[in-house]
Short mmCIF file of C-alpha atoms in Angstrom, two decimals:
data_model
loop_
_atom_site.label_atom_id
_atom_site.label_comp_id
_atom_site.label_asym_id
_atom_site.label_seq_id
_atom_site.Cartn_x
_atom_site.Cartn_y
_atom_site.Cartn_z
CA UNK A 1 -42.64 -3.45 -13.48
CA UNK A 2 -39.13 -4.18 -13.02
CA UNK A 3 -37.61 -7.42 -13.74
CA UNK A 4 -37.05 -9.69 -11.05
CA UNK A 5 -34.23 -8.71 -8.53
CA UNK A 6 -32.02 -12.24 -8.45
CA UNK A 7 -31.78 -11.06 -12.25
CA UNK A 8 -30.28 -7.93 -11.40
CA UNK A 9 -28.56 -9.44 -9.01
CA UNK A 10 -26.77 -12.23 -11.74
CA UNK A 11 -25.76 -9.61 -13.77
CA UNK A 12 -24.13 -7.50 -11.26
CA UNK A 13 -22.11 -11.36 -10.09
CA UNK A 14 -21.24 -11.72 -13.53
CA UNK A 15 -20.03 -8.26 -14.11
CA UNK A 16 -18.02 -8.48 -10.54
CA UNK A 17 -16.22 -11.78 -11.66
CA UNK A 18 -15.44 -10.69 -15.14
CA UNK A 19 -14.07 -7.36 -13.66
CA UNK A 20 -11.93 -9.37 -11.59
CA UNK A 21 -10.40 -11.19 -14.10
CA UNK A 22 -9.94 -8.37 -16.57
CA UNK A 23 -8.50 -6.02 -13.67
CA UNK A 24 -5.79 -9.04 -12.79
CA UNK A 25 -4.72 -9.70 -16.58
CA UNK A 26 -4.34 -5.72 -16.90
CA UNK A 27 -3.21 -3.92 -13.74
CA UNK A 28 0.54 -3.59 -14.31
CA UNK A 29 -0.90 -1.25 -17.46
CA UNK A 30 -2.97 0.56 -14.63
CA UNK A 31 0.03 1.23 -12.40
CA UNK A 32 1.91 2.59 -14.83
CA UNK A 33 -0.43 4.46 -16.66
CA UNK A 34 -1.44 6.50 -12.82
CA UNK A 35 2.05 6.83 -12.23
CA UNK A 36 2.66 8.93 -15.60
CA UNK A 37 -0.91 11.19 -14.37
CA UNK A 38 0.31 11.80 -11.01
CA UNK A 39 4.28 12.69 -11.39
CA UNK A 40 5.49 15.73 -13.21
CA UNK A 41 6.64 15.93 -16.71
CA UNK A 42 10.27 15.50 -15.57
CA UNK A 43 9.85 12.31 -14.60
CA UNK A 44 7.96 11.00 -17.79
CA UNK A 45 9.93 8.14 -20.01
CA UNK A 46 9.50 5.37 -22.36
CA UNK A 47 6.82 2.43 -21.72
CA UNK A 48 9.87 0.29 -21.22
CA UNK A 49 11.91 2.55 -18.95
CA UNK A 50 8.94 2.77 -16.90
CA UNK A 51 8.42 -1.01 -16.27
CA UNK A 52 12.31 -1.38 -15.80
CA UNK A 53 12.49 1.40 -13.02
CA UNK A 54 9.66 -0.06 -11.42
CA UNK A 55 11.45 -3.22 -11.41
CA UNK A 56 14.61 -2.11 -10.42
CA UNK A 57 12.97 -0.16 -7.28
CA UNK A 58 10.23 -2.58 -6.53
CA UNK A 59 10.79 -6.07 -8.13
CA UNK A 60 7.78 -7.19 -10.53
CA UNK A 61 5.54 -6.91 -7.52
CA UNK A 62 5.83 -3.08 -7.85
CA UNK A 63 3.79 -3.65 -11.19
CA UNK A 64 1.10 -4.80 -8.98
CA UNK A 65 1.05 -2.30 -6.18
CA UNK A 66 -2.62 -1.99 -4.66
CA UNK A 67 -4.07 -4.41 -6.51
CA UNK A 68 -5.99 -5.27 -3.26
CA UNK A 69 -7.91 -2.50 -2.94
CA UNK A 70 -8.12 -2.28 -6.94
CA UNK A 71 -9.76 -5.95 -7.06
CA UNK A 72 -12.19 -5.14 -4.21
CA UNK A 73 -12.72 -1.66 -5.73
CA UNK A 74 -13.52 -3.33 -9.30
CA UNK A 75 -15.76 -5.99 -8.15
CA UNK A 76 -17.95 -3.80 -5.81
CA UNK A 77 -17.41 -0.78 -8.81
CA UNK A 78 -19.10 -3.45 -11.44
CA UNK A 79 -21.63 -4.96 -8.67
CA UNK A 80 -23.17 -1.95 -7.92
CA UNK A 81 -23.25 -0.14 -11.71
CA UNK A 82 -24.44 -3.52 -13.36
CA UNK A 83 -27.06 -3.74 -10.68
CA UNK A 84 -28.55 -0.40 -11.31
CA UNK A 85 -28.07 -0.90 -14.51
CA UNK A 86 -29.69 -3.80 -15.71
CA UNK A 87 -32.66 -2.55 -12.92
CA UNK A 88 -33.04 0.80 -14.68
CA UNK A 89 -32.87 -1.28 -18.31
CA UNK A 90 -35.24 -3.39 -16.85
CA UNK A 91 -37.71 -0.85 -15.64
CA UNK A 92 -37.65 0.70 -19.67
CA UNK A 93 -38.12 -1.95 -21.04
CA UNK A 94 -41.17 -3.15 -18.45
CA UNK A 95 -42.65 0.75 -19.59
CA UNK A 96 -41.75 0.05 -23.56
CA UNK A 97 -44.02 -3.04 -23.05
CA UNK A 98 -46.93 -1.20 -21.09
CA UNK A 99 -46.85 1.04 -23.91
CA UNK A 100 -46.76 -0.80 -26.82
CA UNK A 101 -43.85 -0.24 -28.23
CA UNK A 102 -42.41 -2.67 -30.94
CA UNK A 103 -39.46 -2.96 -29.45
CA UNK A 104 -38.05 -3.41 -26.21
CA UNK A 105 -34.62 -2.77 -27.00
CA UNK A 106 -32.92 0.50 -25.21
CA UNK A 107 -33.51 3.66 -27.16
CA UNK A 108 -29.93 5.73 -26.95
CA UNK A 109 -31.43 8.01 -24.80
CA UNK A 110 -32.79 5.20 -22.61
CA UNK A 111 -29.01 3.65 -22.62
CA UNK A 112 -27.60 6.79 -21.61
CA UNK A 113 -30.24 7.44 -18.69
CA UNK A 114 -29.71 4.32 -17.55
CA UNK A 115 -25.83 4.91 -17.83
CA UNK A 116 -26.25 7.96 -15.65
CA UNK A 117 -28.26 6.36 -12.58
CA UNK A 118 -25.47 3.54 -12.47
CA UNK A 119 -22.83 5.43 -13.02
CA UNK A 120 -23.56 7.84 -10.12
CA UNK A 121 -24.30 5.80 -7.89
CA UNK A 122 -21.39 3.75 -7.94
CA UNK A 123 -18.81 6.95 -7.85
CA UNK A 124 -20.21 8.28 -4.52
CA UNK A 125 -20.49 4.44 -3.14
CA UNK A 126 -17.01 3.57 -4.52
CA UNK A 127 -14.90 6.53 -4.25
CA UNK A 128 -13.12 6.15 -0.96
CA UNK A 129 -11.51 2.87 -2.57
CA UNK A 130 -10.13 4.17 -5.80
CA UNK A 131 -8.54 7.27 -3.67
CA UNK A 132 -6.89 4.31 -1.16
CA UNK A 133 -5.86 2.36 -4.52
CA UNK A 134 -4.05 5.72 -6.07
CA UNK A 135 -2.34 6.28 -2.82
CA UNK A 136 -1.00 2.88 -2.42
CA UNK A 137 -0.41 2.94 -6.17
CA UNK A 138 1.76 5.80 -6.23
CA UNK A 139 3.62 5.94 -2.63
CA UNK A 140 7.15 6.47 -2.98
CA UNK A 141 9.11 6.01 0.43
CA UNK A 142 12.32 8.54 0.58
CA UNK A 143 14.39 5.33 0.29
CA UNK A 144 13.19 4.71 -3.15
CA UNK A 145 13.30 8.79 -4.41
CA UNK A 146 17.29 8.33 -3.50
CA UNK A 147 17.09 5.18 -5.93
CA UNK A 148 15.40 7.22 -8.37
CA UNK A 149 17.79 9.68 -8.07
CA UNK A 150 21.02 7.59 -8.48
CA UNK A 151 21.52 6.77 -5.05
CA UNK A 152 22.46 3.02 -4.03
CA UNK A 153 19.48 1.72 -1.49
CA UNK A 154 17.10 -1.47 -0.99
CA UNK A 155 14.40 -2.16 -2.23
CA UNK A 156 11.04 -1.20 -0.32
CA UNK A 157 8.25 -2.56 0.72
CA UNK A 158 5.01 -0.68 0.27
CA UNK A 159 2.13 0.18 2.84
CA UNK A 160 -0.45 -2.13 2.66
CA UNK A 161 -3.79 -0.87 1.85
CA UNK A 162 -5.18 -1.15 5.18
CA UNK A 163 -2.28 0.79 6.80
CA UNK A 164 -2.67 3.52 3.98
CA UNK A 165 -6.49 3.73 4.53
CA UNK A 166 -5.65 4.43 8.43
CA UNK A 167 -2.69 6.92 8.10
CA UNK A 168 -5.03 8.89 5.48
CA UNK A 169 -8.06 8.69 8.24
CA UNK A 170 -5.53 9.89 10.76
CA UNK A 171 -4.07 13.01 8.66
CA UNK A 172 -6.14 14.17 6.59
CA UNK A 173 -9.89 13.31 8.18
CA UNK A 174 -12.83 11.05 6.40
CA UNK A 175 -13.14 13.99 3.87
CA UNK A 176 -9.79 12.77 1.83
CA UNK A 177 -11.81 9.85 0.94
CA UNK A 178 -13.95 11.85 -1.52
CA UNK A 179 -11.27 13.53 -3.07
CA UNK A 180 -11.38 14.15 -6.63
CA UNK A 181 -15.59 13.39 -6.15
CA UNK A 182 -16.53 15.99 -8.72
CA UNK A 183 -14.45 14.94 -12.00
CA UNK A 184 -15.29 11.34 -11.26
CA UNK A 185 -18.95 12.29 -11.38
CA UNK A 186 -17.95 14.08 -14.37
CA UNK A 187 -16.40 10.73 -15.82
CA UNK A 188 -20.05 8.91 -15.61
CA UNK A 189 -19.67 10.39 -19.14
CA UNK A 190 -17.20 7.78 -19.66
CA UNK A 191 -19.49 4.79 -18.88
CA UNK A 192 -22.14 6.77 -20.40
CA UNK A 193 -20.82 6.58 -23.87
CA UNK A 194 -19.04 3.28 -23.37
CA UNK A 195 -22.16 1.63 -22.54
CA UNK A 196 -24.24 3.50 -24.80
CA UNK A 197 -22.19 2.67 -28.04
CA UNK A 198 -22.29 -1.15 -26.99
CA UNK A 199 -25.65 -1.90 -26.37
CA UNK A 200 -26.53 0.41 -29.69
CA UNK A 201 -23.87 -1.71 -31.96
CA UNK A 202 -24.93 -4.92 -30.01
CA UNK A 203 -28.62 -4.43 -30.80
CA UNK A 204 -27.57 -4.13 -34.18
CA UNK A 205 -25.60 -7.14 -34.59
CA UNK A 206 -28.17 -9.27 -32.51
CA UNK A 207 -30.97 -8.24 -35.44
CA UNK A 208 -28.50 -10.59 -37.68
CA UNK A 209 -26.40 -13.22 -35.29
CA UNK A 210 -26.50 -14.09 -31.45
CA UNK A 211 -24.03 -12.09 -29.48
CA UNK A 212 -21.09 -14.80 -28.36
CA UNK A 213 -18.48 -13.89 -26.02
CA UNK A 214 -16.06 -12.77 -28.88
CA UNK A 215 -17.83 -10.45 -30.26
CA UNK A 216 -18.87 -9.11 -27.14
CA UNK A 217 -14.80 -8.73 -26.42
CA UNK A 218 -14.91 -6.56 -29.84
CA UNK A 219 -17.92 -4.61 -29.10
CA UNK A 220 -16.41 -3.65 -25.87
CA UNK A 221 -13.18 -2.68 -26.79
CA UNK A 222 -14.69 -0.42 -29.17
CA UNK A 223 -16.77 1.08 -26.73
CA UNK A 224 -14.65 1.81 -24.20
CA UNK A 225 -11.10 3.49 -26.99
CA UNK A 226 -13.91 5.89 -27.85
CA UNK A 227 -14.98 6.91 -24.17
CA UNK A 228 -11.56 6.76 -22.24
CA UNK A 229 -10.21 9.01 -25.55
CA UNK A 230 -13.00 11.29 -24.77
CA UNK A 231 -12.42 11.59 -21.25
CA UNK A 232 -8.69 11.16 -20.53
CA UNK A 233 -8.26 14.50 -19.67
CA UNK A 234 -10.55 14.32 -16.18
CA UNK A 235 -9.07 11.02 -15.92
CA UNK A 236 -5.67 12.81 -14.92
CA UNK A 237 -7.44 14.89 -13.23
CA UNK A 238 -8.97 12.92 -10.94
CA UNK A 239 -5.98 10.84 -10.18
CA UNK A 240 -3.90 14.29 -8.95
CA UNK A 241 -6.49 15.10 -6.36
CA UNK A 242 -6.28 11.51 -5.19
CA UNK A 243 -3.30 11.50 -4.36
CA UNK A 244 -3.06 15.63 -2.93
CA UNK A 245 -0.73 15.54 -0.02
CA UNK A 246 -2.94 16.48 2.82
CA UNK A 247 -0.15 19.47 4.14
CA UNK A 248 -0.73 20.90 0.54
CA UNK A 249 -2.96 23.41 -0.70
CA UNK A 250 -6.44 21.42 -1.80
CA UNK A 251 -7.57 22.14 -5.40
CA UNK A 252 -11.04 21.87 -6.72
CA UNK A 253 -11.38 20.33 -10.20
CA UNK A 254 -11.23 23.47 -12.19
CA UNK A 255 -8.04 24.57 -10.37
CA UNK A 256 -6.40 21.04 -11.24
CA UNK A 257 -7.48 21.05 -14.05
CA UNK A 258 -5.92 25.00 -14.62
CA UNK A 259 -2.69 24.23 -12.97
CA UNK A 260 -2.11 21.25 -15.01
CA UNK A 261 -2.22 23.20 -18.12
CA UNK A 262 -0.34 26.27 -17.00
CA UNK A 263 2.42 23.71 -15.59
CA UNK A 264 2.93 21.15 -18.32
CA UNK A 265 0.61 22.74 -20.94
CA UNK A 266 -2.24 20.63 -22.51
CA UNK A 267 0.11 17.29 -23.00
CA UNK A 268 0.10 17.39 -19.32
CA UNK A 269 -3.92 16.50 -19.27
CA UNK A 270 -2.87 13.17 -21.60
CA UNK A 271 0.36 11.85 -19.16
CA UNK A 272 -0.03 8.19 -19.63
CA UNK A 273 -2.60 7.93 -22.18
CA UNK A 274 -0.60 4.78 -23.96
CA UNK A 275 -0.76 2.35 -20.92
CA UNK A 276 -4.29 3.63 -20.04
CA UNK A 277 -6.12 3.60 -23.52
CA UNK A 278 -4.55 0.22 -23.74
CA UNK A 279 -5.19 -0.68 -20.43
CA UNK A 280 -9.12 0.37 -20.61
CA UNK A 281 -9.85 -1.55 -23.99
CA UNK A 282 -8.41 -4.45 -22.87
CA UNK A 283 -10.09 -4.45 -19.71
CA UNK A 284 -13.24 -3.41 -20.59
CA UNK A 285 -13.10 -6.24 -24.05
CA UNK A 286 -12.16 -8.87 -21.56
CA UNK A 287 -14.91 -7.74 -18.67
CA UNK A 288 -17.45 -8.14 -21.69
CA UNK A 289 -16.38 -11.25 -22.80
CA UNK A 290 -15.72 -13.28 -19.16
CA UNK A 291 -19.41 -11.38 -18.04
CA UNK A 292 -21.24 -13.31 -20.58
CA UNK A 293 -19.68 -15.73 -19.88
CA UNK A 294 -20.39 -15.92 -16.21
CA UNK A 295 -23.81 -14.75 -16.81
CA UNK A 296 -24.27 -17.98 -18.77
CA UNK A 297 -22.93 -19.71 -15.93
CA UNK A 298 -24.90 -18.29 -12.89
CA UNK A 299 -27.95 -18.35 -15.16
CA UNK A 300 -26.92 -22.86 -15.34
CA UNK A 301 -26.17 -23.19 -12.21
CA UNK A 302 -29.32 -21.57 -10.59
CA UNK A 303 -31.46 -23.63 -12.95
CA UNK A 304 -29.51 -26.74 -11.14
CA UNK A 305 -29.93 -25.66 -8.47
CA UNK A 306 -33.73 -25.51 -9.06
CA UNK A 307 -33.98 -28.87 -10.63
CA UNK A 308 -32.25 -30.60 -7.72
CA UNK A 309 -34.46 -28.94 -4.91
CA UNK A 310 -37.53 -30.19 -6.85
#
């Protein structure tokens, strides 16, 4: 038998709030690093070119463009995959008990399983945000491609994610919002083998010390360098078909992925790996850490809770 749904249902509020706060400390590494994947190689430059362009066009706020939709798209992203998660986890380790089994700890095959069910699950519920986020993300208004190019003009102001969401609707039909679909199913690898690794090396480390928060924020970042390294390529990937103009020929992954190597050759799959790789780790150490954390937290305050109504 499972474990108790408000459990599930901690775990997927801690791993919402600690996405939160790893997506906010982060996200200017995000926007870059999708801005490299989705322009051509012409326009690619130095970390610090990037950030001053951006500047120079935008303001500092341009470092944050769509973090709206990104900060609802992380916390129902981690809601949903912690949820199935920990319930799938929770189901093994109910069986492992049933059948006797010394140990209740995830086998790696378990892990991955479990990775699997989460991980799909949250693409096809989650997908229509990330391809709003990449739009908003990566808009550039004609007034700011005559910047770029050398022309004097004002700064812009963006679309907000609400007005991008309905001009998509409007040209291009409820069918843009599961573009790129396929290669993001393709990245539940990614989770896969993040979460895989960690709760292998965790297991390990628990059999000497209690995991804190810190090592957690280790454990995690080594986790997720190894997956996002792994899968950068269908990372890009993804993030072109997001962002496919809707009066342009539509690609399917294989085509993306065929054009970007014809086009740019096979440095053109790993545009913006820096910022990203960097970007990931960090994220994914910090969501570790602050999820713990919270977890800890929830876990208190419900047992207050409890106490008091008593």
């Amino acid at each position: 038998m499972a474990a108790p749904q408000n459990d599930n249902v901690t775990h997927a509020l801690a791993g919402a709030g600690g996405g939160i706060l790893s997506m906010v400390l982060t996200y200017p590494l995000i926007t870059l690093s999708t801005r490299a994947q989705v322009e051509s190689k012409k326009a690619d430059s130095k970390f610090s070119d990037a950030v001053q362009k951006i500047i120079a066009r935008e303001g500092v706020a341009g470092l944050y463009s769509g973090i709206n939709s990104a900060l609802f798209g992380i916390s129902v992203t981690n809601f949903v995959y912690y949820y199935w998660y920990e319930w799938t986890r929770s189901f093994f380790e109910a069986a492992a008990a049933k059948a006797g089994r010394a140990s209740k700890k995830l086998t790696t095959v378990e892990s991955m399983i479990a990775g699997a069910i989460a991980g799909s699950a949250t693409v096809i519920m989650t997908n229509p945000i990330w391809v709003v986020n990449t739009r908003v993300t990566t808009y550039k208004s004609d007034a700011e491609a005559e910047l770029e190019a050398g022309h004097k003009g004002r700064k812009t102001s963006r679309p907000s994610t609400l007005a991008t969401l309905m001009a998509l609707l409007q040209k291009e039909g409820p069918q843009a919002l599961f573009a790129g679909v396929m290669p993001a199913l393709v990245l539940v690898i990614n989770p896969i083998l993040q979460y895989t690794l960690f709760e292998q090396m965790k297991n390990a480390v628990e059999v000497r010390r209690k995991v804190t928060p810190t090592i957690a924020f280790f454990l995690g970042a080594l986790g997720k360098l190894f997956a996002t390294s792994v899968t950068y390529p269908y990372i890009t990937v993804k993030s072109q078909m997001h962002v496919a103009s809707g009066s342009s020929k539509k690609e399917g992954m294989s085509q993306t992925l065929n054009r970007i190597v014809k086009d740019e050759g096979y440095a053109g799959l790993y545009k913006g790996i820096g910022p990203k790789v960097t970007q990931s780790v960090l994220t994914a150490a910090l969501l570790f850490a602050f999820k713990d954390a919270l977890f800890d937290q929830i876990v208190r305050l419900r047992a207050g809770r409890k106490v008091a109504a008593k």
